[in-house]
Structures are given as structure tokens and as C-alpha cells.
Amino acid sequence: MREIFEAELHQLGTDLTTMSQQVEVAIRDAGRALQTADLQLAESVIVADEAIDALERELDTRCVHLLAQQAPVAGDLRVVVTSLRMSATLERMGDLARHIAQVSRRGYPRVAIPQAVSGTFAEMNDAAVRVAERTTQLLRTRDLDLATSIEHDDEIIDRLHEETFTAILGGNWNGTPQETVDTTLLSRYYERFGDHGVSIARRMVFLVTGGHIAGAHTTA
Amino acid sequence: MREIFEAELHQLGTDLTTMSQQVEVAIRDAGRALQTADLQLAESVIVADEAIDALERELDTRCVHLLAQQAPVAGDLRVVVTSLRMSATLERMGDLARHIAQVSRRGYPRVAIPQAVSGTFAEMNDAAVRVAERTTQLLRTRDLDLATSIEHDDEIIDRLHEETFTAILGGNWNGTPQETVDTTLLSRYYERFGDHGVSIARRMVFLVTGGHIAGAHTTA
């Protein structure tokens, strides 16, 4: 009985890792589509998000069955409840990558972001891809140094998010209203993406150490 | 034993209702502060969000204890898991009201939104307040007609969200870049607020009917 349960718990971890890998691909491709106005790549991100959503539903169903059939307690219970929350967070990260791809698609054939912030968004996307990669590794290895790296990359994203607004409001901005809207939304999507990565990182710290998590809900 | 458990389940419902009432106050005051550049009111929303966050943490702790001590199954389990998710959603709704208040505060002493979209935002806020009010009533009464009303008001918000962009991109827009940024972000906050209301409405339908929920995760 215990062995089956262990296998099921292990499977939850594997599924979360799979979701996270798909989020990695999504954010990497969304960023590339944004920089190059690649319509096909943008559409592939939009379509692939359905698979992430489906994985979330499967994982949630599995968690609820586990709760009902195994009535886990203590550490096991924490794993199941945390998995439920992490799957919801990964689903949102997938949505945000999809939103970024949708902005690219709407802008096609032009590049949706003005040249003035192109470099900022390239950096922001690199940091977001690192967040996603480290989230996958963290889910696989539970190496808490990765949680620290995720927090660090989130700070980088927050700084770049501020830089975007500084560029828009700095007086030299000559973007069209459409570009201003798109740049604002895109920057917000990246900022939320980083927050969600931090949320997973903090939940993992909580799971591994059993300690309290300050501000485990994303506050931004 | 069963009586104590029933009382505890009932308490979860009461706590969610309390959170929802606080979200109602938050979105109503955030909208008023936005329209009138009322700094004090904006700050009261920002401060009050801490209480909503604290309620979420308490409610979550209680849910996890219930799962561990009572090992609920079937309908009871669904109530506990749904409560966990609804509290996370209400916490996000509180965050969004706080973000709206933060935009007002940043704009002070000027009104953050240009005159051209003032009416649109007044309507959007009215619809968001109705979403919050009906969410409270739905949590209290489980009357599923309220779920339908919430979906309807969310559609109104989505339409107004589109209208905002039409105004910005319509050629007659003379907002400053700051106003364009603020208008874009505010419109997005309201749109997400409505989505979260729909998420709670659909979860309640699922809880009451036991039926499947199409698109229970917010897809926007």
C-alpha cells in the first residue's frame, strides 16, 4: 500500500516537472517570436498552452483522488496540497507565455515592441527562461540553491520592468499608443511570470524545510 | 465527531464570505479613489489588503488541518479543496483592488485616468463591484443564478476592457505616456478581477452540481 502511494507521490513530481518543461519551451519560444515577429512560432506557443492546461487538470484530479483514497498526513499531505498549488501556478505561467505570443501575433508583421526597449525585453526574456529552467530543475532535484537563483532572476525581471516604464516615461519615447499599450502589457506579463516562479520556489523551500514562508502568496 | 467536522466545514464557508466582503469594500473604495483622486481612500485599500492576505493564510492552515485530521472524502473533500482554491482567488482579487489603489496614489493629486475613459472606468468598476457582491452572496447562499450573473458582469467588463483599447488606439487619444500606461494597467486589473470572479462562480457550480466545469481555470 505504502509503495503504491510512494509511486503516486513520485508521479506528481514527475508531472509537475513535465508541466514546467513545457512552460520553459513556451516562454523561450514566446520571447523569440516577440523579438523576430515570427508568426508561426507565436502560434505554436498559443496552441501548446492547451497541453499545459490539460496537464493541470489531470494532475489536479490525481491529487484529489490521492487525498480521498490515501488520506495522507504530515509531510505526504503537504506534498499533495503543494502539488495542487504548483500546478495552478505553472498553468498561469503557461498563460502568460501565451499572452506574450498573442501580442506578437497581433503585431505581425511588425515587431510588437519598439526598438528602444528591444534590448530590455531580450534581457527580461533571458531571465524568465532561467526562472523556468531552474523551476524545472528545482522540481526535479529539490536543490534549494535553485530557489535562491529564481529569487535573484525575479529581481532582475523587476528591475527591467521598472526600466521599461522609465523608457516610456522618460521623455524620449516615440512609440505609438499601440506600442505603449503592448510594451506595458508585455512588461507586466514578464513581471508576473517571475512572481509565479518565486511562488513555486518558496513553496518548495517550505516543503523541504518545513519552515515558514514569508509572503508565499505572490504579492505583486 | 461528525458534528465538529460539519461546524468546521461551515466555518470555512463563513471565512470565505468574510474575505469576499473585504474584497467588495476594497474594489468599491479603489474605484472611488480612482475617480476622485482620493489619496486617503486609496491608502486605506492598500493597508486593508494585508487583512485579506492574513485571512487567506488562516483559512489555508485550517484547510490543511482539516485534511490531516478528518481525512474527508467525496463531497466533504471537494468542499475543502475548493475552499483552498477560492481563498487563493479572493486573495488575488484583493491584490488587484490594491493595484488599482496604487495607481490612484501614484497619480495623486491628479486623477490617474484621462477624462476620455473616465466613464468607461466608472462602468467597469460598477460591474466589478457587482461581481464582488454576487460572489459574497454566492458563497453565502449557493444560489447558482448568482453564478450566471457573475459571468454576465464579467462579459460587461471584457467589453469595457476592449472599449478602453479602442479609445487609446482610436486616433483621438491625447493621453500622456503615463496616462496610457496607467489606463492599460488599470483596464487589465479590472479584466483579471472579473476573471477571478468567474473562476469562483464556476467552482461553486461544480461544488453544488458535482458536474464538470468547462474552463474552470481562468484562461485570460
PDB file of C-alpha atoms in Angstrom, chain B:
ATOM      1  CA  MET B   1     -17.070  13.860  15.580  1.00  0.00           C
ATOM      2  CA  ARG B   2     -19.230  14.455  12.526  1.00  0.00           C
ATOM      3  CA  GLU B   3     -20.825  17.475  14.199  1.00  0.00           C
ATOM      4  CA  ILE B   4     -17.487  19.083  14.866  1.00  0.00           C
ATOM      5  CA  PHE B   5     -16.456  18.426  11.291  1.00  0.00           C
ATOM      6  CA  GLU B   6     -19.707  19.941   9.978  1.00  0.00           C
ATOM      7  CA  ALA B   7     -19.051  23.001  12.102  1.00  0.00           C
ATOM      8  CA  GLU B   8     -15.544  23.270  10.725  1.00  0.00           C
ATOM      9  CA  LEU B   9     -16.740  22.995   7.135  1.00  0.00           C
ATOM     10  CA  HIS B  10     -19.341  25.647   7.858  1.00  0.00           C
ATOM     11  CA  GLN B  11     -16.638  27.873   9.292  1.00  0.00           C
ATOM     12  CA  LEU B  12     -14.667  27.630   6.012  1.00  0.00           C
ATOM     13  CA  GLY B  13     -17.725  28.986   4.197  1.00  0.00           C
ATOM     14  CA  THR B  14     -18.058  31.807   6.706  1.00  0.00           C
ATOM     15  CA  ASP B  15     -14.397  32.717   6.334  1.00  0.00           C
ATOM     16  CA  LEU B  16     -14.615  32.789   2.538  1.00  0.00           C
ATOM     17  CA  THR B  17     -17.662  35.055   2.837  1.00  0.00           C
ATOM     18  CA  THR B  18     -15.731  37.375   5.132  1.00  0.00           C
ATOM     19  CA  MET B  19     -12.826  37.515   2.671  1.00  0.00           C
ATOM     20  CA  SER B  20     -15.249  38.234  -0.154  1.00  0.00           C
ATOM     21  CA  GLN B  21     -16.893  41.047   1.827  1.00  0.00           C
ATOM     22  CA  GLN B  22     -13.490  42.616   2.335  1.00  0.00           C
ATOM     23  CA  VAL B  23     -12.795  42.308  -1.403  1.00  0.00           C
ATOM     24  CA  GLU B  24     -16.130  44.078  -2.055  1.00  0.00           C
ATOM     25  CA  VAL B  25     -15.114  47.016   0.126  1.00  0.00           C
ATOM     26  CA  ALA B  26     -11.667  47.066  -1.485  1.00  0.00           C
ATOM     27  CA  ILE B  27     -12.869  47.220  -5.088  1.00  0.00           C
ATOM     28  CA  ARG B  28     -15.619  49.742  -4.292  1.00  0.00           C
ATOM     29  CA  ASP B  29     -13.187  52.058  -2.494  1.00  0.00           C
ATOM     30  CA  ALA B  30     -10.440  51.541  -5.100  1.00  0.00           C
ATOM     31  CA  GLY B  31     -12.871  52.622  -7.830  1.00  0.00           C
ATOM     32  CA  ARG B  32     -13.985  55.661  -5.873  1.00  0.00           C
ATOM     33  CA  ALA B  33     -10.398  56.636  -5.111  1.00  0.00           C
ATOM     34  CA  LEU B  34      -9.577  56.305  -8.802  1.00  0.00           C
ATOM     35  CA  GLN B  35     -12.424  58.547  -9.950  1.00  0.00           C
ATOM     36  CA  THR B  36     -11.826  61.247  -7.346  1.00  0.00           C
ATOM     37  CA  ALA B  37      -8.057  61.027  -6.734  1.00  0.00           C
ATOM     38  CA  ASP B  38      -8.838  60.392  -3.057  1.00  0.00           C
ATOM     39  CA  LEU B  39      -5.444  59.669  -1.543  1.00  0.00           C
ATOM     40  CA  GLN B  40      -6.689  58.636   1.883  1.00  0.00           C
ATOM     41  CA  LEU B  41      -9.192  56.204   0.434  1.00  0.00           C
ATOM     42  CA  ALA B  42      -6.521  54.713  -1.847  1.00  0.00           C
ATOM     43  CA  GLU B  43      -4.226  54.227   1.135  1.00  0.00           C
ATOM     44  CA  SER B  44      -6.967  52.582   3.147  1.00  0.00           C
ATOM     45  CA  VAL B  45      -7.408  49.989   0.372  1.00  0.00           C
ATOM     46  CA  ILE B  46      -3.660  49.339   0.283  1.00  0.00           C
ATOM     47  CA  VAL B  47      -3.471  48.834   4.061  1.00  0.00           C
ATOM     48  CA  ALA B  48      -6.657  46.741   4.231  1.00  0.00           C
ATOM     49  CA  ASP B  49      -5.242  44.239   1.728  1.00  0.00           C
ATOM     50  CA  GLU B  50      -2.961  42.921   4.471  1.00  0.00           C
ATOM     51  CA  ALA B  51      -6.033  41.719   6.361  1.00  0.00           C
ATOM     52  CA  ILE B  52      -7.246  39.821   3.294  1.00  0.00           C
ATOM     53  CA  ASP B  53      -3.828  38.184   2.932  1.00  0.00           C
ATOM     54  CA  ALA B  54      -3.885  37.210   6.616  1.00  0.00           C
ATOM     55  CA  LEU B  55      -7.346  35.665   6.227  1.00  0.00           C
ATOM     56  CA  GLU B  56      -6.092  33.595   3.312  1.00  0.00           C
ATOM     57  CA  ARG B  57      -3.203  32.220   5.358  1.00  0.00           C
ATOM     58  CA  GLU B  58      -5.523  31.344   8.266  1.00  0.00           C
ATOM     59  CA  LEU B  59      -8.046  29.699   6.009  1.00  0.00           C
ATOM     60  CA  ASP B  60      -5.377  27.654   4.242  1.00  0.00           C
ATOM     61  CA  THR B  61      -3.911  26.460   7.509  1.00  0.00           C
ATOM     62  CA  ARG B  62      -7.373  25.428   8.623  1.00  0.00           C
ATOM     63  CA  CYS B  63      -7.988  23.524   5.368  1.00  0.00           C
ATOM     64  CA  VAL B  64      -4.729  21.582   5.674  1.00  0.00           C
ATOM     65  CA  HIS B  65      -5.525  20.709   9.314  1.00  0.00           C
ATOM     66  CA  LEU B  66      -8.957  19.529   8.276  1.00  0.00           C
ATOM     67  CA  LEU B  67      -7.469  17.320   5.563  1.00  0.00           C
ATOM     68  CA  ALA B  68      -4.978  15.840   8.033  1.00  0.00           C
ATOM     69  CA  GLN B  69      -7.347  15.311  10.959  1.00  0.00           C
ATOM     70  CA  GLN B  70     -10.614  14.400   9.262  1.00  0.00           C
ATOM     71  CA  ALA B  71      -9.418  12.800   6.026  1.00  0.00           C
ATOM     72  CA  PRO B  72     -12.609  13.897   4.296  1.00  0.00           C
ATOM     73  CA  VAL B  73     -13.847  12.088   1.200  1.00  0.00           C
ATOM     74  CA  ALA B  74     -16.325  12.744  -1.608  1.00  0.00           C
ATOM     75  CA  GLY B  75     -18.345  15.942  -1.181  1.00  0.00           C
ATOM     76  CA  ASP B  76     -16.572  16.998   2.003  1.00  0.00           C
ATOM     77  CA  LEU B  77     -13.189  16.665   0.366  1.00  0.00           C
ATOM     78  CA  ARG B  78     -14.410  18.722  -2.537  1.00  0.00           C
ATOM     79  CA  VAL B  79     -15.516  21.484  -0.158  1.00  0.00           C
ATOM     80  CA  VAL B  80     -12.098  21.641   1.476  1.00  0.00           C
ATOM     81  CA  VAL B  81     -10.097  21.587  -1.774  1.00  0.00           C
ATOM     82  CA  THR B  82     -12.440  24.140  -3.340  1.00  0.00           C
ATOM     83  CA  SER B  83     -12.083  26.392  -0.298  1.00  0.00           C
ATOM     84  CA  LEU B  84      -8.307  26.304  -0.668  1.00  0.00           C
ATOM     85  CA  ARG B  85      -8.624  27.426  -4.262  1.00  0.00           C
ATOM     86  CA  MET B  86     -11.269  30.049  -3.635  1.00  0.00           C
ATOM     87  CA  SER B  87      -9.221  31.646  -0.872  1.00  0.00           C
ATOM     88  CA  ALA B  88      -6.265  31.950  -3.275  1.00  0.00           C
ATOM     89  CA  THR B  89      -8.568  33.561  -5.837  1.00  0.00           C
ATOM     90  CA  LEU B  90     -10.074  36.026  -3.347  1.00  0.00           C
ATOM     91  CA  GLU B  91      -6.570  36.939  -2.225  1.00  0.00           C
ATOM     92  CA  ARG B  92      -5.707  37.794  -5.853  1.00  0.00           C
ATOM     93  CA  MET B  93      -8.875  39.870  -6.190  1.00  0.00           C
ATOM     94  CA  GLY B  94      -7.740  41.819  -3.137  1.00  0.00           C
ATOM     95  CA  ASP B  95      -4.314  42.307  -4.726  1.00  0.00           C
ATOM     96  CA  LEU B  96      -5.915  43.681  -7.894  1.00  0.00           C
ATOM     97  CA  ALA B  97      -8.031  46.172  -5.915  1.00  0.00           C
ATOM     98  CA  ARG B  98      -4.809  47.192  -4.165  1.00  0.00           C
ATOM     99  CA  HIS B  99      -3.044  47.635  -7.524  1.00  0.00           C
ATOM    100  CA  ILE B 100      -5.877  49.927  -8.680  1.00  0.00           C
ATOM    101  CA  ALA B 101      -5.493  51.949  -5.472  1.00  0.00           C
ATOM    102  CA  GLN B 102      -1.725  52.096  -6.006  1.00  0.00           C
ATOM    103  CA  VAL B 103      -2.209  53.607  -9.462  1.00  0.00           C
ATOM    104  CA  SER B 104      -4.507  56.268  -7.923  1.00  0.00           C
ATOM    105  CA  ARG B 105      -1.936  57.008  -5.262  1.00  0.00           C
ATOM    106  CA  ARG B 106       0.899  57.282  -7.786  1.00  0.00           C
ATOM    107  CA  GLY B 107      -1.186  59.730  -9.833  1.00  0.00           C
ATOM    108  CA  TYR B 108      -2.153  61.928  -6.886  1.00  0.00           C
ATOM    109  CA  PRO B 109      -3.036  64.824  -6.891  1.00  0.00           C
ATOM    110  CA  ARG B 110      -4.182  64.361 -10.484  1.00  0.00           C
ATOM    111  CA  VAL B 111      -6.847  61.785 -11.416  1.00  0.00           C
ATOM    112  CA  ALA B 112      -4.868  58.867 -12.899  1.00  0.00           C
ATOM    113  CA  ILE B 113      -7.242  58.198 -15.811  1.00  0.00           C
ATOM    114  CA  PRO B 114      -7.879  60.698 -18.605  1.00  0.00           C
ATOM    115  CA  GLN B 115     -11.356  62.206 -18.909  1.00  0.00           C
ATOM    116  CA  ALA B 116     -11.853  60.312 -22.195  1.00  0.00           C
ATOM    117  CA  VAL B 117     -12.091  56.937 -20.393  1.00  0.00           C
ATOM    118  CA  SER B 118     -13.468  58.120 -17.070  1.00  0.00           C
ATOM    119  CA  GLY B 119     -16.984  56.922 -17.910  1.00  0.00           C
ATOM    120  CA  THR B 120     -15.699  53.560 -19.142  1.00  0.00           C
ATOM    121  CA  PHE B 121     -13.829  53.006 -15.884  1.00  0.00           C
ATOM    122  CA  ALA B 122     -16.847  54.066 -13.817  1.00  0.00           C
ATOM    123  CA  GLU B 123     -18.905  51.387 -15.588  1.00  0.00           C
ATOM    124  CA  MET B 124     -16.092  48.861 -15.302  1.00  0.00           C
ATOM    125  CA  ASN B 125     -15.875  49.492 -11.573  1.00  0.00           C
ATOM    126  CA  ASP B 126     -19.650  49.187 -11.143  1.00  0.00           C
ATOM    127  CA  ALA B 127     -19.527  45.802 -12.868  1.00  0.00           C
ATOM    128  CA  ALA B 128     -16.546  44.722 -10.742  1.00  0.00           C
ATOM    129  CA  VAL B 129     -18.372  45.754  -7.558  1.00  0.00           C
ATOM    130  CA  ARG B 130     -21.373  43.686  -8.672  1.00  0.00           C
ATOM    131  CA  VAL B 131     -19.063  40.721  -9.312  1.00  0.00           C
ATOM    132  CA  ALA B 132     -17.709  41.053  -5.757  1.00  0.00           C
ATOM    133  CA  GLU B 133     -21.162  41.491  -4.193  1.00  0.00           C
ATOM    134  CA  ARG B 134     -22.549  38.493  -6.011  1.00  0.00           C
ATOM    135  CA  THR B 135     -19.518  36.427  -5.122  1.00  0.00           C
ATOM    136  CA  THR B 136     -20.241  37.143  -1.460  1.00  0.00           C
ATOM    137  CA  GLN B 137     -23.908  36.221  -1.893  1.00  0.00           C
ATOM    138  CA  LEU B 138     -23.000  33.108  -3.863  1.00  0.00           C
ATOM    139  CA  LEU B 139     -20.628  31.949  -1.125  1.00  0.00           C
ATOM    140  CA  ARG B 140     -23.356  32.564   1.445  1.00  0.00           C
ATOM    141  CA  THR B 141     -26.395  31.151  -0.355  1.00  0.00           C
ATOM    142  CA  ARG B 142     -25.020  28.820  -3.082  1.00  0.00           C
ATOM    143  CA  ASP B 143     -27.762  30.217  -5.313  1.00  0.00           C
ATOM    144  CA  LEU B 144     -26.400  29.355  -8.761  1.00  0.00           C
ATOM    145  CA  ASP B 145     -28.349  32.111 -10.503  1.00  0.00           C
ATOM    146  CA  LEU B 146     -25.727  34.378  -8.984  1.00  0.00           C
ATOM    147  CA  ALA B 147     -23.035  32.444 -10.849  1.00  0.00           C
ATOM    148  CA  THR B 148     -24.797  33.309 -14.106  1.00  0.00           C
ATOM    149  CA  SER B 149     -24.940  36.992 -13.102  1.00  0.00           C
ATOM    150  CA  ILE B 150     -21.228  36.964 -12.365  1.00  0.00           C
ATOM    151  CA  GLU B 151     -20.494  35.542 -15.830  1.00  0.00           C
ATOM    152  CA  HIS B 152     -22.684  38.261 -17.306  1.00  0.00           C
ATOM    153  CA  ASP B 153     -20.899  41.062 -15.451  1.00  0.00           C
ATOM    154  CA  ASP B 154     -17.555  39.606 -16.477  1.00  0.00           C
ATOM    155  CA  GLU B 155     -18.660  39.871 -20.098  1.00  0.00           C
ATOM    156  CA  ILE B 156     -19.515  43.531 -19.478  1.00  0.00           C
ATOM    157  CA  ILE B 157     -16.037  44.079 -18.045  1.00  0.00           C
ATOM    158  CA  ASP B 158     -14.435  42.358 -21.050  1.00  0.00           C
ATOM    159  CA  ARG B 159     -16.405  44.601 -23.409  1.00  0.00           C
ATOM    160  CA  LEU B 160     -15.362  47.729 -21.485  1.00  0.00           C
ATOM    161  CA  HIS B 161     -11.759  46.467 -21.469  1.00  0.00           C
ATOM    162  CA  GLU B 162     -11.936  46.324 -25.271  1.00  0.00           C
ATOM    163  CA  GLU B 163     -13.511  49.797 -25.331  1.00  0.00           C
ATOM    164  CA  THR B 164     -10.587  51.168 -23.380  1.00  0.00           C
ATOM    165  CA  PHE B 165      -8.146  49.957 -26.026  1.00  0.00           C
ATOM    166  CA  THR B 166     -10.397  51.253 -28.790  1.00  0.00           C
ATOM    167  CA  ALA B 167     -10.238  54.666 -27.091  1.00  0.00           C
ATOM    168  CA  ILE B 168      -6.446  54.545 -26.767  1.00  0.00           C
ATOM    169  CA  LEU B 169      -5.902  53.372 -30.336  1.00  0.00           C
ATOM    170  CA  GLY B 170      -8.700  55.328 -31.981  1.00  0.00           C
ATOM    171  CA  GLY B 171      -6.680  58.298 -33.179  1.00  0.00           C
ATOM    172  CA  ASN B 172      -8.259  60.889 -30.870  1.00  0.00           C
ATOM    173  CA  TRP B 173      -6.249  59.792 -27.848  1.00  0.00           C
ATOM    174  CA  ASN B 174      -4.189  62.584 -26.342  1.00  0.00           C
ATOM    175  CA  GLY B 175      -3.170  60.949 -23.083  1.00  0.00           C
ATOM    176  CA  THR B 176       0.411  61.298 -21.914  1.00  0.00           C
ATOM    177  CA  PRO B 177       2.562  58.143 -21.959  1.00  0.00           C
ATOM    178  CA  GLN B 178       1.982  57.899 -18.177  1.00  0.00           C
ATOM    179  CA  GLU B 179      -1.769  58.023 -18.722  1.00  0.00           C
ATOM    180  CA  THR B 180      -1.549  55.409 -21.473  1.00  0.00           C
ATOM    181  CA  VAL B 181       0.463  53.113 -19.197  1.00  0.00           C
ATOM    182  CA  ASP B 182      -1.909  53.639 -16.261  1.00  0.00           C
ATOM    183  CA  THR B 183      -5.038  53.183 -18.366  1.00  0.00           C
ATOM    184  CA  THR B 184      -3.639  49.965 -19.857  1.00  0.00           C
ATOM    185  CA  LEU B 185      -2.695  48.523 -16.467  1.00  0.00           C
ATOM    186  CA  LEU B 186      -5.976  49.537 -14.803  1.00  0.00           C
ATOM    187  CA  SER B 187      -8.015  48.002 -17.577  1.00  0.00           C
ATOM    188  CA  ARG B 188      -6.014  44.780 -17.260  1.00  0.00           C
ATOM    189  CA  TYR B 189      -6.531  44.747 -13.462  1.00  0.00           C
ATOM    190  CA  TYR B 190     -10.303  45.032 -13.871  1.00  0.00           C
ATOM    191  CA  GLU B 191     -10.328  42.365 -16.545  1.00  0.00           C
ATOM    192  CA  ARG B 192      -8.448  39.942 -14.291  1.00  0.00           C
ATOM    193  CA  PHE B 193     -10.727  40.831 -11.367  1.00  0.00           C
ATOM    194  CA  GLY B 194     -13.739  39.746 -13.423  1.00  0.00           C
ATOM    195  CA  ASP B 195     -11.975  36.529 -14.481  1.00  0.00           C
ATOM    196  CA  HIS B 196     -11.321  35.620 -10.867  1.00  0.00           C
ATOM    197  CA  GLY B 197     -14.994  36.181 -10.016  1.00  0.00           C
ATOM    198  CA  VAL B 198     -15.918  33.790 -12.820  1.00  0.00           C
ATOM    199  CA  SER B 199     -13.407  31.251 -11.531  1.00  0.00           C
ATOM    200  CA  ILE B 200     -15.131  31.255  -8.112  1.00  0.00           C
ATOM    201  CA  ALA B 201     -18.579  31.107  -9.724  1.00  0.00           C
ATOM    202  CA  ARG B 202     -17.600  28.052 -11.789  1.00  0.00           C
ATOM    203  CA  ARG B 203     -16.044  26.300  -8.844  1.00  0.00           C
ATOM    204  CA  MET B 204     -19.247  26.852  -6.892  1.00  0.00           C
ATOM    205  CA  VAL B 205     -21.311  25.410  -9.743  1.00  0.00           C
ATOM    206  CA  PHE B 206     -19.000  22.393  -9.723  1.00  0.00           C
ATOM    207  CA  LEU B 207     -19.301  22.054  -5.953  1.00  0.00           C
ATOM    208  CA  VAL B 208     -23.088  22.250  -5.929  1.00  0.00           C
ATOM    209  CA  THR B 209     -23.867  20.213  -9.028  1.00  0.00           C
ATOM    210  CA  GLY B 210     -20.863  17.882  -8.992  1.00  0.00           C
ATOM    211  CA  GLY B 211     -20.756  18.456 -12.731  1.00  0.00           C
ATOM    212  CA  HIS B 212     -17.804  19.196 -14.866  1.00  0.00           C
ATOM    213  CA  ILE B 213     -16.654  22.730 -15.321  1.00  0.00           C
ATOM    214  CA  ALA B 214     -15.578  23.749 -18.754  1.00  0.00           C
ATOM    215  CA  GLY B 215     -12.583  26.029 -18.460  1.00  0.00           C
ATOM    216  CA  ALA B 216     -12.629  26.254 -14.669  1.00  0.00           C
ATOM    217  CA  HIS B 217      -9.174  27.734 -14.681  1.00  0.00           C
ATOM    218  CA  THR B 218      -9.314  31.295 -15.896  1.00  0.00           C
ATOM    219  CA  THR B 219      -7.952  31.339 -19.386  1.00  0.00           C
ATOM    220  CA  ALA B 220      -7.380  35.050 -19.800  1.00  0.00           C
TER     221      ALA B 220
END
